[in-house]
Amino acid sequence: MNGMVKTGIAGLDEILHGGFPRNNNLIVEGPPGSGKTTLGLGFIYHGALDYDEPGAIVSFELDPAKLLRDAAGFDWDLQGLIDQGKIKIIQTSPAVLLSEFRSDDGAFTASLVAMGAKRLLIDGLTPLRLYAEAKDMPFREDVHLLIEGLTRLGVTTMVTAEKDESITGVLAHERFVFDTIISLTREETRRRVQRRLTVMKSRGQDFIGGSHTMRIEPGVGVHVYRRAQSRPLAAENQPTSEERLSTGSPAIDKMMDGGIYKGSVTLVSGISGTGKTVLSVQFLTNAIKEGHKTLLVSLDEHPAQLMRNAKSLGFDLQAVVDAGDMFIYYESPLELELDVHFDRIVKLVEEKGINCVVFDSIAVYEMTSRSEVADYLYALATYFKNRLATTLFNYESPELLGVSQISEELKGSHLVDNIILLNYVEVSTILRRAIAVPKVRGSRNLQVTREYTIGVGGLLLIDESDSETRASAVPQLPFSSYYGLLSRSPSRQSPQIEEALAAGAPMPESADLPTEKPE
């Protein structure tokens, strides 16, 4: 009776902190197609294969040949374990099963004792209910009879049950009788099927509550991915560092009072085309030079396209990827599930020892699940902070006013340590790029707006201290000659014009702009 029973189902034992208490009676409930039988089949199969615990499967509706076929679809050699006497499939009727439990020495009990069964799957409870209703028998008594019989057998039993809103009252009693309840759901969101698993209760143990993502995968069967928000803190005190990492641009580092603190989270927000990805590559490339392992999580661009574009700016990403210094993880946003995505990133980071990460772009998470994105990003930020990993979140935002709230769901100032804003500014009829750093925690960042260009090497800031630049033609003055740049409606404040007006001198001439020649 002591110890825990490991299910062997990928991810489920983690949620259960090791497994179920031995001899517990479990019920797995859910609608058709939610994965009840597959989960139960995996429980019996892995028990016999991995933990040397023989098990029996009682089926009222499914033919044994179909169970073997379904198991073969996951590359499970169920027939081999049957031949070894470790698994037995029993096809029977509800009447026969209930009569067996009414007897202490029935054939069913003798069969389980003979094979040394430690696990039992009854698939499912609904036929028993229908039988009781047809015979005008109180199903509540049958449930108690079933539980008492299972307890006498001394096996850990999993029972599947169809979940139907029309019989909620009966299910409420079943939930009370069973020791452990696992609820499965299957819903269609934006024409995508999503499965979830929730442990409703489990007597005698603690577990991770809430809704967890569940998938049925080839070669695996049921795979449970714990919800990202349930990740516990690695330590009571969050690690911090006085070390700073360069963005790859000395000018931007100066605006940030020396660069980015190691272990901090930086939000790079801007309109499409302003260079968020370029700045990310610039940062990661410089981090590699300083001896860091890096990861670029690309959700907008395929790695091949990303490498091609970076090469045009002088970044040879293929070389650093081949050297094992940079990892590019790409996942299409069309089928992205947050818990699965989080799990894969965490495993990659821990396996490769990565400590500099860029997410390009977190707007995809918002598109995937607007209701969960804020909690999910908090989970990401907390995880990487606990690892003292330096993280960049790229976010495509058409509106840069109101830094404290990046969108309706994302509260930017509470989520991140630093904010870098990239934007377009229209001066006359020419689009120019502007960068500002309104927030750097623990630093005296420069509250100025600087102009930059994108070229070989990444983001290149324009030095307005050059006297020739300041003396340029009136229509295109340096940013220091304007105000209201972040509003995208800058007003010109030209010292040349003001001096001319004050002295009554002629206005300075504008530069002659070349016109397009007709063909």
Protein backbone atom coordinates (compact mmCIF):
# COMPACT_ATOMS: atom_id res chain seq x y z
CA MET A 1 0.00 0.00 0.00
CA ASN A 2 3.02 2.31 0.42
CA GLY A 3 4.66 4.31 -2.33
CA MET A 4 3.39 5.95 -5.49
CA VAL A 5 2.24 4.37 -8.71
CA LYS A 6 3.89 6.05 -11.68
CA THR A 7 1.56 6.29 -14.65
CA GLY A 8 4.39 6.32 -17.21
CA ILE A 9 2.37 8.83 -19.24
CA ALA A 10 4.57 11.65 -20.52
CA GLY A 11 4.16 14.75 -18.33
CA LEU A 12 1.39 13.38 -16.11
CA ASP A 13 3.64 12.11 -13.31
CA GLU A 14 5.24 15.57 -13.14
CA ILE A 15 1.83 17.11 -12.50
CA LEU A 16 1.11 14.46 -9.86
CA HIS A 17 4.49 14.96 -8.14
CA GLY A 18 5.51 11.39 -8.90
CA GLY A 19 2.29 9.47 -9.49
CA PHE A 20 -0.87 8.26 -7.71
CA PRO A 21 -1.08 6.75 -4.23
CA ARG A 22 -1.09 2.98 -4.59
CA ASN A 23 -4.53 1.30 -4.59
CA ASN A 24 -6.29 4.55 -5.46
CA ASN A 25 -9.41 4.30 -7.59
CA LEU A 26 -9.29 6.80 -10.44
CA ILE A 27 -11.95 8.05 -12.79
CA VAL A 28 -11.07 9.71 -16.11
CA GLU A 29 -14.02 11.64 -17.48
CA GLY A 30 -14.45 13.52 -20.72
CA PRO A 31 -16.45 13.85 -23.94
CA PRO A 32 -15.93 11.58 -26.97
CA GLY A 33 -12.56 12.11 -28.62
CA SER A 34 -10.91 13.65 -25.55
CA GLY A 35 -8.42 10.75 -25.16
CA LYS A 36 -9.85 8.72 -22.25
CA THR A 37 -9.18 5.27 -23.69
CA THR A 38 -5.75 6.27 -25.01
CA LEU A 39 -4.76 7.56 -21.57
CA GLY A 40 -6.02 4.38 -19.90
CA LEU A 41 -4.28 2.19 -22.44
CA GLY A 42 -1.01 4.03 -21.82
CA PHE A 43 -1.44 3.56 -18.06
CA ILE A 44 -1.66 -0.23 -18.46
CA TYR A 45 1.01 -0.50 -21.18
CA HIS A 46 3.70 1.56 -19.42
CA GLY A 47 2.94 -0.14 -16.11
CA ALA A 48 3.68 -3.56 -17.61
CA LEU A 49 6.62 -2.43 -19.77
CA ASP A 50 8.43 0.11 -17.59
CA TYR A 51 7.51 -0.79 -14.00
CA ASP A 52 6.89 -4.56 -14.16
CA GLU A 53 3.31 -4.14 -12.96
CA PRO A 54 0.97 -6.52 -14.83
CA GLY A 55 -2.39 -5.08 -15.76
CA ALA A 56 -5.79 -6.02 -17.13
CA ILE A 57 -8.11 -4.13 -19.48
CA VAL A 58 -11.87 -4.61 -19.17
CA SER A 59 -13.74 -3.48 -22.27
CA PHE A 60 -17.50 -3.43 -22.76
CA GLU A 61 -17.65 -1.91 -26.22
CA LEU A 62 -14.25 -1.99 -27.96
CA ASP A 63 -13.17 -5.25 -29.58
CA PRO A 64 -9.70 -6.46 -28.41
CA ALA A 65 -8.51 -6.33 -32.02
CA LYS A 66 -9.26 -2.59 -32.10
CA LEU A 67 -7.33 -2.02 -28.89
CA LEU A 68 -4.35 -3.82 -30.40
CA ARG A 69 -4.69 -1.73 -33.55
CA ASP A 70 -4.83 1.51 -31.57
CA ALA A 71 -1.76 0.51 -29.53
CA ALA A 72 0.17 -0.36 -32.70
CA GLY A 73 -0.53 3.18 -33.92
CA PHE A 74 1.70 4.44 -31.08
CA ASP A 75 4.36 1.75 -31.73
CA TRP A 76 3.26 -0.12 -28.60
CA ASP A 77 3.79 -3.88 -28.70
CA LEU A 78 0.67 -4.69 -26.71
CA GLN A 79 0.46 -8.18 -28.20
CA GLY A 80 3.99 -8.96 -27.05
CA LEU A 81 3.10 -8.09 -23.45
CA ILE A 82 -0.08 -10.15 -23.73
CA ASP A 83 2.00 -13.14 -24.88
CA GLN A 84 4.29 -12.64 -21.86
CA GLY A 85 1.28 -12.70 -19.53
CA LYS A 86 1.85 -9.12 -18.37
CA ILE A 87 -1.35 -7.72 -19.93
CA LYS A 88 -4.76 -9.29 -20.32
CA ILE A 89 -7.74 -7.95 -22.28
CA ILE A 90 -11.14 -9.03 -20.99
CA GLN A 91 -14.24 -8.29 -23.06
CA THR A 92 -17.37 -8.72 -20.99
CA SER A 93 -20.74 -7.17 -20.16
CA PRO A 94 -21.75 -4.86 -17.29
CA ALA A 95 -24.01 -7.57 -15.86
CA VAL A 96 -21.19 -10.12 -15.69
CA LEU A 97 -18.72 -7.65 -14.16
CA LEU A 98 -21.13 -6.52 -11.44
CA SER A 99 -22.01 -10.11 -10.59
CA GLU A 100 -18.29 -10.89 -10.32
CA PHE A 101 -17.81 -8.13 -7.78
CA ARG A 102 -20.72 -9.45 -5.74
CA SER A 103 -18.73 -12.67 -5.26
CA ASP A 104 -15.46 -13.06 -3.37
CA ASP A 105 -14.20 -15.94 -5.53
CA GLY A 106 -15.44 -15.16 -9.02
CA ALA A 107 -13.58 -16.06 -12.21
CA PHE A 108 -12.65 -12.42 -12.83
CA THR A 109 -10.98 -12.07 -9.43
CA ALA A 110 -9.18 -15.37 -9.85
CA SER A 111 -7.88 -14.28 -13.24
CA LEU A 112 -6.39 -11.08 -11.83
CA VAL A 113 -4.82 -12.89 -8.89
CA ALA A 114 -3.32 -15.52 -11.19
CA MET A 115 -1.52 -12.95 -13.35
CA GLY A 116 -0.45 -10.88 -10.33
CA ALA A 117 -2.29 -7.80 -11.61
CA LYS A 118 -1.28 -4.47 -10.09
CA ARG A 119 -3.26 -2.24 -12.47
CA LEU A 120 -6.75 -2.38 -13.93
CA LEU A 121 -8.50 -0.35 -16.61
CA ILE A 122 -12.30 -0.46 -16.89
CA ASP A 123 -13.37 1.22 -20.12
CA GLY A 124 -15.91 2.55 -19.25
CA LEU A 125 -18.42 3.52 -16.55
CA THR A 126 -21.16 4.66 -18.94
CA PRO A 127 -22.22 1.10 -20.00
CA LEU A 128 -22.56 0.21 -16.31
CA ARG A 129 -24.82 3.21 -15.82
CA LEU A 130 -26.94 2.35 -18.85
CA TYR A 131 -27.28 -1.24 -17.65
CA ALA A 132 -28.44 -0.11 -14.21
CA GLU A 133 -30.98 2.28 -15.72
CA ALA A 134 -32.32 -0.44 -18.04
CA LYS A 135 -32.77 -2.82 -15.11
CA ASP A 136 -34.29 -0.07 -12.95
CA MET A 137 -31.46 -0.51 -10.45
CA PRO A 138 -30.02 2.36 -8.37
CA PHE A 139 -26.69 3.10 -10.02
CA ARG A 140 -25.35 4.60 -6.81
CA GLU A 141 -25.35 1.14 -5.20
CA ASP A 142 -23.57 -0.32 -8.23
CA VAL A 143 -20.85 2.30 -7.96
CA HIS A 144 -20.29 1.46 -4.30
CA LEU A 145 -20.24 -2.23 -5.18
CA LEU A 146 -17.64 -1.58 -7.88
CA ILE A 147 -15.40 0.44 -5.55
CA GLU A 148 -15.60 -2.15 -2.77
CA GLY A 149 -14.68 -4.92 -5.21
CA LEU A 150 -11.72 -2.98 -6.57
CA THR A 151 -10.46 -2.26 -3.06
CA ARG A 152 -10.53 -5.97 -2.21
CA LEU A 153 -8.46 -6.75 -5.29
CA GLY A 154 -5.66 -4.46 -4.08
CA VAL A 155 -5.02 -2.99 -7.55
CA THR A 156 -4.74 0.59 -8.75
CA THR A 157 -7.77 1.03 -10.98
CA MET A 158 -8.56 3.56 -13.68
CA VAL A 159 -12.16 3.87 -14.88
CA THR A 160 -13.19 5.93 -17.91
CA ALA A 161 -16.53 7.72 -18.08
CA GLU A 162 -18.33 9.77 -20.70
CA LYS A 163 -19.02 13.27 -19.49
CA ASP A 164 -22.48 14.44 -20.46
CA GLU A 165 -24.11 17.65 -19.26
CA SER A 166 -27.45 15.86 -19.07
CA ILE A 167 -26.20 13.58 -16.25
CA THR A 168 -24.28 16.07 -14.16
CA GLY A 169 -26.09 15.01 -10.99
CA VAL A 170 -24.93 11.41 -11.28
CA LEU A 171 -21.37 12.45 -12.09
CA ALA A 172 -21.31 14.56 -8.92
CA HIS A 173 -21.81 11.39 -6.86
CA GLU A 174 -19.18 9.51 -8.84
CA ARG A 175 -16.70 12.28 -8.13
CA PHE A 176 -17.34 11.84 -4.41
CA VAL A 177 -16.81 8.07 -4.47
CA PHE A 178 -13.56 7.91 -6.47
CA ASP A 179 -10.22 8.83 -4.89
CA THR A 180 -8.82 10.62 -7.93
CA ILE A 181 -10.63 12.48 -10.69
CA ILE A 182 -9.02 13.46 -13.98
CA SER A 183 -11.13 15.60 -16.30
CA LEU A 184 -10.37 15.78 -20.03
CA THR A 185 -11.76 18.36 -22.42
CA ARG A 186 -11.74 18.68 -26.17
CA GLU A 187 -12.72 21.95 -27.79
CA GLU A 188 -12.37 23.58 -31.15
CA THR A 189 -10.87 27.08 -31.17
CA ARG A 190 -10.37 28.94 -34.43
CA ARG A 191 -10.86 25.60 -36.23
CA ARG A 192 -8.06 24.01 -34.18
CA VAL A 193 -8.64 21.13 -31.77
CA GLN A 194 -7.25 21.68 -28.27
CA ARG A 195 -7.22 19.06 -25.54
CA ARG A 196 -6.81 19.87 -21.86
CA LEU A 197 -6.27 17.75 -18.73
CA THR A 198 -7.20 18.78 -15.19
CA VAL A 199 -6.68 16.84 -11.97
CA MET A 200 -9.86 17.72 -10.07
CA LYS A 201 -8.90 15.92 -6.87
CA SER A 202 -6.59 13.16 -5.64
CA ARG A 203 -6.88 11.96 -2.08
CA GLY A 204 -3.70 11.55 -0.09
CA GLN A 205 -1.41 13.70 -2.23
CA ASP A 206 -0.60 17.14 -3.54
CA PHE A 207 -0.63 17.90 -7.27
CA ILE A 208 -0.37 20.80 -9.71
CA GLY A 209 -3.88 22.11 -10.23
CA GLY A 210 -5.29 23.97 -13.16
CA SER A 211 -5.77 23.15 -16.82
CA HIS A 212 -2.82 21.58 -18.63
CA THR A 213 -2.39 21.10 -22.37
CA MET A 214 -2.74 17.52 -23.56
CA ARG A 215 -1.79 16.08 -26.92
CA ILE A 216 -2.10 12.66 -28.51
CA GLU A 217 1.20 12.23 -30.35
CA PRO A 218 2.55 9.53 -32.70
CA GLY A 219 4.88 7.12 -30.94
CA VAL A 220 3.99 8.62 -27.57
CA GLY A 221 0.25 8.42 -26.99
CA VAL A 222 -1.00 10.91 -24.43
CA HIS A 223 1.53 13.66 -23.68
CA VAL A 224 0.64 16.19 -20.97
CA TYR A 225 2.34 19.60 -20.92
CA ARG A 226 2.01 21.34 -17.56
CA ARG A 227 0.72 24.88 -17.75
CA ALA A 228 3.56 27.35 -18.01
CA GLN A 229 2.18 29.52 -15.20
CA SER A 230 2.63 26.70 -12.68
CA ARG A 231 6.43 26.80 -12.78
CA PRO A 232 7.63 27.33 -9.20
CA LEU A 233 10.35 29.78 -8.25
CA ALA A 234 13.79 28.20 -8.35
CA ALA A 235 14.80 30.07 -5.20
CA GLU A 236 13.27 32.41 -2.66
CA ASN A 237 15.66 35.18 -3.69
CA GLN A 238 15.75 36.05 -7.37
CA PRO A 239 19.37 36.13 -8.62
CA THR A 240 20.68 39.50 -9.77
CA SER A 241 23.90 40.72 -11.35
CA GLU A 242 25.86 43.94 -11.67
CA GLU A 243 27.27 42.75 -15.01
CA ARG A 244 26.01 44.44 -18.16
CA LEU A 245 25.77 43.06 -21.67
CA SER A 246 26.20 45.22 -24.74
CA THR A 247 23.35 45.59 -27.22
CA GLY A 248 25.98 45.43 -29.96
CA SER A 249 25.76 49.21 -30.40
CA PRO A 250 27.98 51.46 -28.21
CA ALA A 251 25.63 54.39 -28.85
CA ILE A 252 22.57 52.48 -27.62
CA ASP A 253 24.58 51.18 -24.65
CA LYS A 254 25.32 54.78 -23.73
CA MET A 255 21.61 55.65 -23.90
CA MET A 256 20.99 52.74 -21.48
CA ASP A 257 23.70 53.87 -19.04
CA GLY A 258 26.10 51.11 -20.04
CA GLY A 259 24.04 48.37 -21.64
CA ILE A 260 21.59 45.70 -20.48
CA TYR A 261 21.87 44.16 -17.03
CA LYS A 262 22.51 40.42 -17.13
CA GLY A 263 19.30 38.57 -16.25
CA SER A 264 16.99 41.45 -17.17
CA VAL A 265 14.05 41.45 -19.59
CA THR A 266 13.96 44.08 -22.34
CA LEU A 267 10.96 44.96 -24.48
CA VAL A 268 11.85 46.17 -27.99
CA SER A 269 8.70 47.72 -29.39
CA GLY A 270 8.16 49.26 -32.77
CA ILE A 271 6.34 49.38 -36.07
CA SER A 272 7.11 46.73 -38.68
CA GLY A 273 10.36 47.49 -40.51
CA THR A 274 11.97 49.59 -37.80
CA GLY A 275 14.66 46.98 -37.11
CA LYS A 276 13.52 44.95 -34.10
CA THR A 277 14.87 41.70 -35.52
CA VAL A 278 18.06 43.44 -36.68
CA LEU A 279 18.71 44.77 -33.18
CA SER A 280 18.07 41.26 -31.80
CA VAL A 281 20.62 39.68 -34.14
CA GLN A 282 23.05 42.47 -33.32
CA PHE A 283 22.63 41.77 -29.59
CA LEU A 284 22.96 37.98 -29.90
CA THR A 285 25.98 38.20 -32.20
CA ASN A 286 27.77 40.44 -29.71
CA ALA A 287 26.77 38.13 -26.83
CA ILE A 288 28.40 35.21 -28.66
CA LYS A 289 31.63 37.22 -28.91
CA GLU A 290 31.48 37.63 -25.14
CA GLY A 291 31.18 33.86 -24.67
CA HIS A 292 27.42 33.40 -24.22
CA LYS A 293 25.16 30.67 -25.63
CA THR A 294 22.23 32.25 -27.43
CA LEU A 295 18.73 31.38 -28.65
CA LEU A 296 16.53 33.16 -31.17
CA VAL A 297 12.88 32.07 -30.95
CA SER A 298 11.48 33.08 -34.32
CA LEU A 299 7.71 33.15 -34.70
CA ASP A 300 7.49 35.51 -37.67
CA GLU A 301 10.23 34.40 -40.05
CA HIS A 302 11.48 31.00 -41.15
CA PRO A 303 15.18 30.47 -40.22
CA ALA A 304 16.23 30.32 -43.89
CA GLN A 305 14.71 33.73 -44.60
CA LEU A 306 16.10 35.10 -41.34
CA MET A 307 19.62 34.00 -42.23
CA ARG A 308 19.37 35.43 -45.73
CA ASN A 309 18.26 38.84 -44.46
CA ALA A 310 20.91 38.88 -41.73
CA LYS A 311 23.64 38.03 -44.24
CA SER A 312 22.84 41.18 -46.22
CA LEU A 313 23.75 43.18 -43.09
CA GLY A 314 27.00 41.34 -42.49
CA PHE A 315 25.79 38.75 -39.95
CA ASP A 316 26.76 35.17 -40.76
CA LEU A 317 24.19 33.34 -38.65
CA GLN A 318 24.83 30.01 -40.34
CA ALA A 319 28.41 30.01 -39.04
CA VAL A 320 27.43 30.64 -35.40
CA VAL A 321 24.62 28.08 -35.65
CA ASP A 322 27.03 25.48 -37.03
CA ALA A 323 29.46 26.30 -34.22
CA GLY A 324 26.74 25.63 -31.63
CA ASP A 325 26.82 29.19 -30.28
CA MET A 326 23.35 30.16 -31.54
CA PHE A 327 20.18 28.11 -31.72
CA ILE A 328 17.23 29.22 -33.82
CA TYR A 329 13.91 27.73 -32.77
CA TYR A 330 11.08 28.27 -35.22
CA GLU A 331 7.45 27.31 -34.69
CA SER A 332 4.58 28.25 -36.96
CA PRO A 333 1.97 30.38 -35.17
CA LEU A 334 -0.82 28.49 -36.95
CA GLU A 335 -0.71 25.46 -34.60
CA LEU A 336 1.10 26.98 -31.64
CA GLU A 337 0.02 25.90 -28.14
CA LEU A 338 1.54 27.95 -25.34
CA ASP A 339 2.25 25.16 -22.82
CA VAL A 340 3.83 22.92 -25.47
CA HIS A 341 5.88 25.82 -26.82
CA PHE A 342 7.08 26.75 -23.33
CA ASP A 343 8.08 23.16 -22.55
CA ARG A 344 10.17 22.82 -25.71
CA ILE A 345 11.98 26.13 -25.12
CA VAL A 346 12.75 25.25 -21.50
CA LYS A 347 14.19 21.86 -22.47
CA LEU A 348 16.35 23.45 -25.19
CA VAL A 349 17.63 26.19 -22.87
CA GLU A 350 18.50 23.76 -20.08
CA GLU A 351 20.04 21.16 -22.39
CA LYS A 352 22.29 23.66 -24.21
CA GLY A 353 23.08 25.99 -21.31
CA ILE A 354 21.63 29.05 -23.06
CA ASN A 355 21.73 32.39 -21.23
CA CYS A 356 20.77 34.98 -23.88
CA VAL A 357 17.34 34.67 -25.50
CA VAL A 358 15.28 36.69 -27.98
CA PHE A 359 11.57 36.18 -28.69
CA ASP A 360 10.61 37.55 -32.10
CA SER A 361 7.83 38.42 -31.72
CA ILE A 362 5.58 38.12 -28.66
CA ALA A 363 2.68 39.56 -30.68
CA VAL A 364 2.19 35.98 -31.94
CA TYR A 365 1.44 34.83 -28.37
CA GLU A 366 -1.20 37.54 -28.12
CA MET A 367 -2.74 36.28 -31.36
CA THR A 368 -2.69 32.65 -30.11
CA SER A 369 -4.48 33.35 -26.82
CA ARG A 370 -5.34 36.90 -25.82
CA SER A 371 -6.77 35.79 -22.48
CA GLU A 372 -3.62 33.90 -21.42
CA VAL A 373 -0.81 35.95 -22.96
CA ALA A 374 -0.12 38.20 -19.95
CA ASP A 375 0.23 35.28 -17.51
CA TYR A 376 2.28 33.35 -20.06
CA LEU A 377 4.77 36.19 -20.54
CA TYR A 378 5.08 36.60 -16.79
CA ALA A 379 5.93 32.89 -16.62
CA LEU A 380 8.55 33.29 -19.36
CA ALA A 381 10.07 36.36 -17.72
CA THR A 382 10.16 34.72 -14.28
CA TYR A 383 11.75 31.55 -15.61
CA PHE A 384 14.58 33.36 -17.40
CA LYS A 385 15.15 35.77 -14.51
CA ASN A 386 15.61 32.80 -12.19
CA ARG A 387 18.25 31.45 -14.58
CA LEU A 388 19.88 34.90 -14.78
CA ALA A 389 19.38 34.74 -18.55
CA THR A 390 19.19 38.02 -20.48
CA THR A 391 15.99 38.20 -22.53
CA LEU A 392 14.60 40.40 -25.30
CA PHE A 393 10.89 40.49 -26.12
CA ASN A 394 10.19 41.98 -29.54
CA TYR A 395 6.71 43.43 -29.94
CA GLU A 396 5.18 44.94 -33.04
CA SER A 397 3.07 47.86 -31.91
CA PRO A 398 1.70 50.53 -34.25
CA GLU A 399 1.17 52.92 -31.36
CA LEU A 400 4.05 54.05 -29.19
CA LEU A 401 2.22 56.53 -26.99
CA GLY A 402 1.52 55.24 -23.50
CA VAL A 403 4.57 53.20 -22.62
CA SER A 404 2.96 51.80 -19.45
CA GLN A 405 0.46 49.81 -21.47
CA ILE A 406 1.73 48.18 -24.66
CA SER A 407 -1.66 46.65 -25.46
CA GLU A 408 -4.93 45.87 -23.70
CA GLU A 409 -3.56 42.55 -22.45
CA LEU A 410 0.13 43.38 -21.92
CA LYS A 411 1.08 45.73 -19.13
CA GLY A 412 4.55 46.61 -20.36
CA SER A 413 5.98 48.53 -17.45
CA HIS A 414 5.29 45.81 -14.90
CA LEU A 415 6.45 42.95 -17.11
CA VAL A 416 9.87 44.15 -18.26
CA ASP A 417 12.93 45.90 -16.86
CA ASN A 418 13.87 47.90 -19.96
CA ILE A 419 11.95 49.36 -22.88
CA ILE A 420 13.45 50.33 -26.24
CA LEU A 421 11.12 52.13 -28.66
CA LEU A 422 11.76 52.12 -32.40
CA ASN A 423 9.66 54.25 -34.70
CA TYR A 424 9.29 55.99 -38.03
CA VAL A 425 9.23 59.77 -38.18
CA GLU A 426 8.06 61.58 -41.27
CA VAL A 427 10.06 64.75 -41.82
CA SER A 428 8.95 66.61 -44.90
CA THR A 429 8.26 63.68 -47.26
CA ILE A 430 11.02 61.39 -45.99
CA LEU A 431 10.64 58.58 -43.43
CA ARG A 432 13.43 58.55 -40.89
CA ARG A 433 13.93 56.14 -37.99
CA ALA A 434 13.96 57.15 -34.33
CA ILE A 435 15.04 55.29 -31.19
CA ALA A 436 14.23 56.14 -27.57
CA VAL A 437 14.91 54.33 -24.29
CA PRO A 438 12.25 55.51 -21.82
CA LYS A 439 12.93 52.87 -19.18
CA VAL A 440 15.99 51.08 -17.80
CA ARG A 441 15.57 49.80 -14.26
CA GLY A 442 18.45 50.63 -11.96
CA SER A 443 20.06 52.99 -14.49
CA ARG A 444 20.28 56.64 -15.46
CA ASN A 445 19.21 56.21 -19.04
CA LEU A 446 19.39 59.15 -21.42
CA GLN A 447 15.92 60.56 -22.06
CA VAL A 448 16.62 61.58 -25.63
CA THR A 449 15.37 60.54 -29.06
CA ARG A 450 18.09 59.62 -31.52
CA GLU A 451 18.04 58.99 -35.25
CA TYR A 452 19.45 55.77 -36.68
CA THR A 453 19.86 53.93 -39.92
CA ILE A 454 20.01 50.20 -40.70
CA GLY A 455 23.13 49.02 -42.51
CA VAL A 456 26.02 46.60 -42.34
CA GLY A 457 26.49 45.91 -38.64
CA GLY A 458 22.87 46.51 -37.60
CA LEU A 459 21.39 49.68 -36.10
CA LEU A 460 23.72 52.65 -36.63
CA LEU A 461 22.94 55.84 -34.70
CA ILE A 462 23.58 59.18 -36.35
CA ASP A 463 25.98 61.48 -34.51
CA GLU A 464 24.31 64.89 -34.34
CA SER A 465 27.35 66.47 -32.72
CA ASP A 466 28.89 66.81 -36.17
CA SER A 467 28.85 70.52 -37.13
CA GLU A 468 28.31 69.67 -40.79
CA THR A 469 25.22 67.67 -39.89
CA ARG A 470 23.80 70.58 -37.90
CA ALA A 471 24.43 72.92 -40.85
CA SER A 472 22.49 70.72 -43.30
CA ALA A 473 19.68 72.07 -45.45
CA VAL A 474 16.52 73.28 -43.75
CA PRO A 475 14.04 70.52 -44.85
CA GLN A 476 16.16 67.74 -43.29
CA LEU A 477 17.57 68.93 -39.98
CA PRO A 478 18.94 66.71 -37.23
CA PHE A 479 16.48 65.43 -34.60
CA SER A 480 17.74 68.03 -32.14
CA SER A 481 15.97 70.62 -34.29
CA TYR A 482 12.52 69.06 -33.71
CA TYR A 483 10.19 68.22 -30.86
CA GLY A 484 7.25 65.80 -30.62
CA LEU A 485 9.09 63.06 -32.53
CA LEU A 486 7.45 60.12 -30.73
CA SER A 487 4.02 61.49 -31.56
CA ARG A 488 4.93 60.95 -35.22
CA SER A 489 3.88 64.56 -35.87
CA PRO A 490 7.12 66.45 -35.24
CA SER A 491 7.25 70.22 -35.24
CA ARG A 492 10.35 71.89 -36.61
CA GLN A 493 12.39 74.14 -34.34
CA SER A 494 15.19 75.38 -36.58
CA PRO A 495 17.82 77.63 -35.03
CA GLN A 496 18.71 78.88 -38.54
CA ILE A 497 15.15 80.05 -39.22
CA GLU A 498 14.77 81.60 -35.74
CA GLU A 499 18.05 83.54 -36.10
CA ALA A 500 17.04 84.77 -39.56
CA LEU A 501 13.67 85.95 -38.30
CA ALA A 502 15.20 87.69 -35.28
CA ALA A 503 17.79 89.53 -37.39
CA GLY A 504 15.42 90.33 -40.26
CA ALA A 505 17.76 88.43 -42.59
CA PRO A 506 16.66 86.40 -45.63
CA MET A 507 15.43 82.87 -44.97
CA PRO A 508 17.98 80.08 -45.62
CA GLU A 509 17.54 78.33 -48.90
CA SER A 510 16.29 74.75 -49.14
CA ALA A 511 18.35 72.13 -50.86
CA ASP A 512 17.58 71.30 -54.48
CA LEU A 513 16.04 67.81 -54.46
CA PRO A 514 16.47 65.69 -57.57
CA THR A 515 13.31 64.83 -59.44
CA GLU A 516 12.54 61.58 -61.20
CA LYS A 517 13.46 61.76 -64.91
CA PRO A 518 10.87 60.54 -67.40
CA GLU A 519 11.80 57.49 -69.46
